[in-house]
């Protein structure tokens, strides 16, 4: 049986933190959350429902992690 949700948290080399969640709702739709935070915890991006159409939960999850890493790694932090 496939998990109904997947979670990923990671601290990037520049100190930014990312959180990604992919979840199948009761109606069968896919909900996504991508959060990207500076080392001090302030929000860079928090966004829901971002997954491109046509992706299953696992592919959307991988897409979300990749997107969060690219945005987080692109931040200049002190």
mmCIF file of C-alpha atoms in Angstrom:
data_model
loop_
_atom_site.group_PDB
_atom_site.id
_atom_site.type_symbol
_atom_site.label_atom_id
_atom_site.label_comp_id
_atom_site.label_asym_id
_atom_site.label_seq_id
_atom_site.Cartn_x
_atom_site.Cartn_y
_atom_site.Cartn_z
ATOM 1 C CA UNK A 1 0.000 0.000 0.000
ATOM 2 C CA UNK A 2 1.283 3.449 -0.901
ATOM 3 C CA UNK A 3 1.778 5.953 1.915
ATOM 4 C CA UNK A 4 -0.796 8.725 1.956
ATOM 5 C CA UNK A 5 1.906 11.318 2.627
ATOM 6 C CA UNK A 6 5.652 11.828 2.270
ATOM 7 C CA UNK A 7 7.790 14.326 4.228
ATOM 8 C CA UNK A 8 11.300 15.635 3.667
ATOM 9 C CA UNK A 9 13.325 18.062 5.806
ATOM 10 C CA UNK A 10 16.886 19.061 5.050
ATOM 11 C CA UNK A 11 19.457 21.673 6.024
ATOM 12 C CA UNK A 12 21.372 22.847 2.956
ATOM 13 C CA UNK A 13 25.092 23.673 2.872
ATOM 14 C CA UNK A 14 24.371 27.420 3.147
ATOM 15 C CA UNK A 15 22.298 26.856 6.310
ATOM 16 C CA UNK A 16 18.889 27.281 4.673
ATOM 17 C CA UNK A 17 16.297 24.679 5.645
ATOM 18 C CA UNK A 18 13.714 23.087 3.388
ATOM 19 C CA UNK A 19 10.524 21.180 4.143
ATOM 20 C CA UNK A 20 8.525 19.334 1.500
ATOM 21 C CA UNK A 21 5.283 17.421 1.956
ATOM 22 C CA UNK A 22 3.285 15.488 -0.623
ATOM 23 C CA UNK A 23 -0.103 14.156 0.461
ATOM 24 C CA UNK A 24 -2.999 12.335 -1.165
ATOM 25 C CA UNK A 25 -6.271 13.743 0.155
ATOM 26 C CA UNK A 26 -9.413 11.683 0.754
ATOM 27 C CA UNK A 27 -10.857 12.786 -2.576
ATOM 28 C CA UNK A 28 -7.756 11.419 -4.340
ATOM 29 C CA UNK A 29 -6.273 14.815 -5.166
ATOM 30 C CA UNK A 30 -2.641 15.662 -4.475
ATOM 31 C CA UNK A 31 -1.643 18.425 -2.077
ATOM 32 C CA UNK A 32 1.903 19.771 -1.945
ATOM 33 C CA UNK A 33 3.737 22.008 0.489
ATOM 34 C CA UNK A 34 7.171 23.511 -0.069
ATOM 35 C CA UNK A 35 8.800 25.596 2.657
ATOM 36 C CA UNK A 36 12.202 27.252 2.373
ATOM 37 C CA UNK A 37 13.681 29.080 5.360
ATOM 38 C CA UNK A 38 16.779 31.162 6.085
ATOM 39 C CA UNK A 39 19.147 29.933 8.814
ATOM 40 C CA UNK A 40 17.444 32.324 11.269
ATOM 41 C CA UNK A 41 14.084 30.683 10.522
ATOM 42 C CA UNK A 42 12.589 33.509 8.490
ATOM 43 C CA UNK A 43 10.479 32.444 5.534
ATOM 44 C CA UNK A 44 11.849 32.605 2.007
ATOM 45 C CA UNK A 45 8.969 30.660 0.433
ATOM 46 C CA UNK A 46 5.957 28.804 1.798
ATOM 47 C CA UNK A 47 3.687 27.542 -0.929
ATOM 48 C CA UNK A 48 0.924 24.948 -1.337
ATOM 49 C CA UNK A 49 -0.546 23.138 -4.326
ATOM 50 C CA UNK A 50 2.488 23.570 -6.562
ATOM 51 C CA UNK A 51 2.834 20.176 -8.232
ATOM 52 C CA UNK A 52 2.658 20.122 -12.025
ATOM 53 C CA UNK A 53 -0.426 18.330 -13.345
ATOM 54 C CA UNK A 54 -0.080 14.678 -14.192
ATOM 55 C CA UNK A 55 2.527 13.722 -11.571
ATOM 56 C CA UNK A 56 1.839 10.987 -9.044
ATOM 57 C CA UNK A 57 2.633 11.559 -5.369
ATOM 58 C CA UNK A 58 6.193 10.213 -5.507
ATOM 59 C CA UNK A 59 7.146 12.150 -8.640
ATOM 60 C CA UNK A 60 5.579 15.342 -7.273
ATOM 61 C CA UNK A 61 7.514 14.809 -4.034
ATOM 62 C CA UNK A 62 10.818 14.482 -5.911
ATOM 63 C CA UNK A 63 9.938 17.534 -8.025
ATOM 64 C CA UNK A 64 9.203 19.503 -4.839
ATOM 65 C CA UNK A 65 12.500 18.522 -3.199
ATOM 66 C CA UNK A 66 14.449 19.495 -6.316
ATOM 67 C CA UNK A 67 12.641 22.846 -6.551
ATOM 68 C CA UNK A 68 13.180 23.609 -2.856
ATOM 69 C CA UNK A 69 16.876 22.708 -3.067
ATOM 70 C CA UNK A 70 17.399 24.949 -6.108
ATOM 71 C CA UNK A 71 15.683 27.921 -4.483
ATOM 72 C CA UNK A 72 17.370 27.351 -1.103
ATOM 73 C CA UNK A 73 20.830 26.817 -2.553
ATOM 74 C CA UNK A 74 20.430 30.018 -4.570
ATOM 75 C CA UNK A 75 20.060 32.137 -1.432
ATOM 76 C CA UNK A 76 22.921 34.336 -0.242
ATOM 77 C CA UNK A 77 22.890 34.125 3.545
ATOM 78 C CA UNK A 78 25.252 35.477 6.163
#
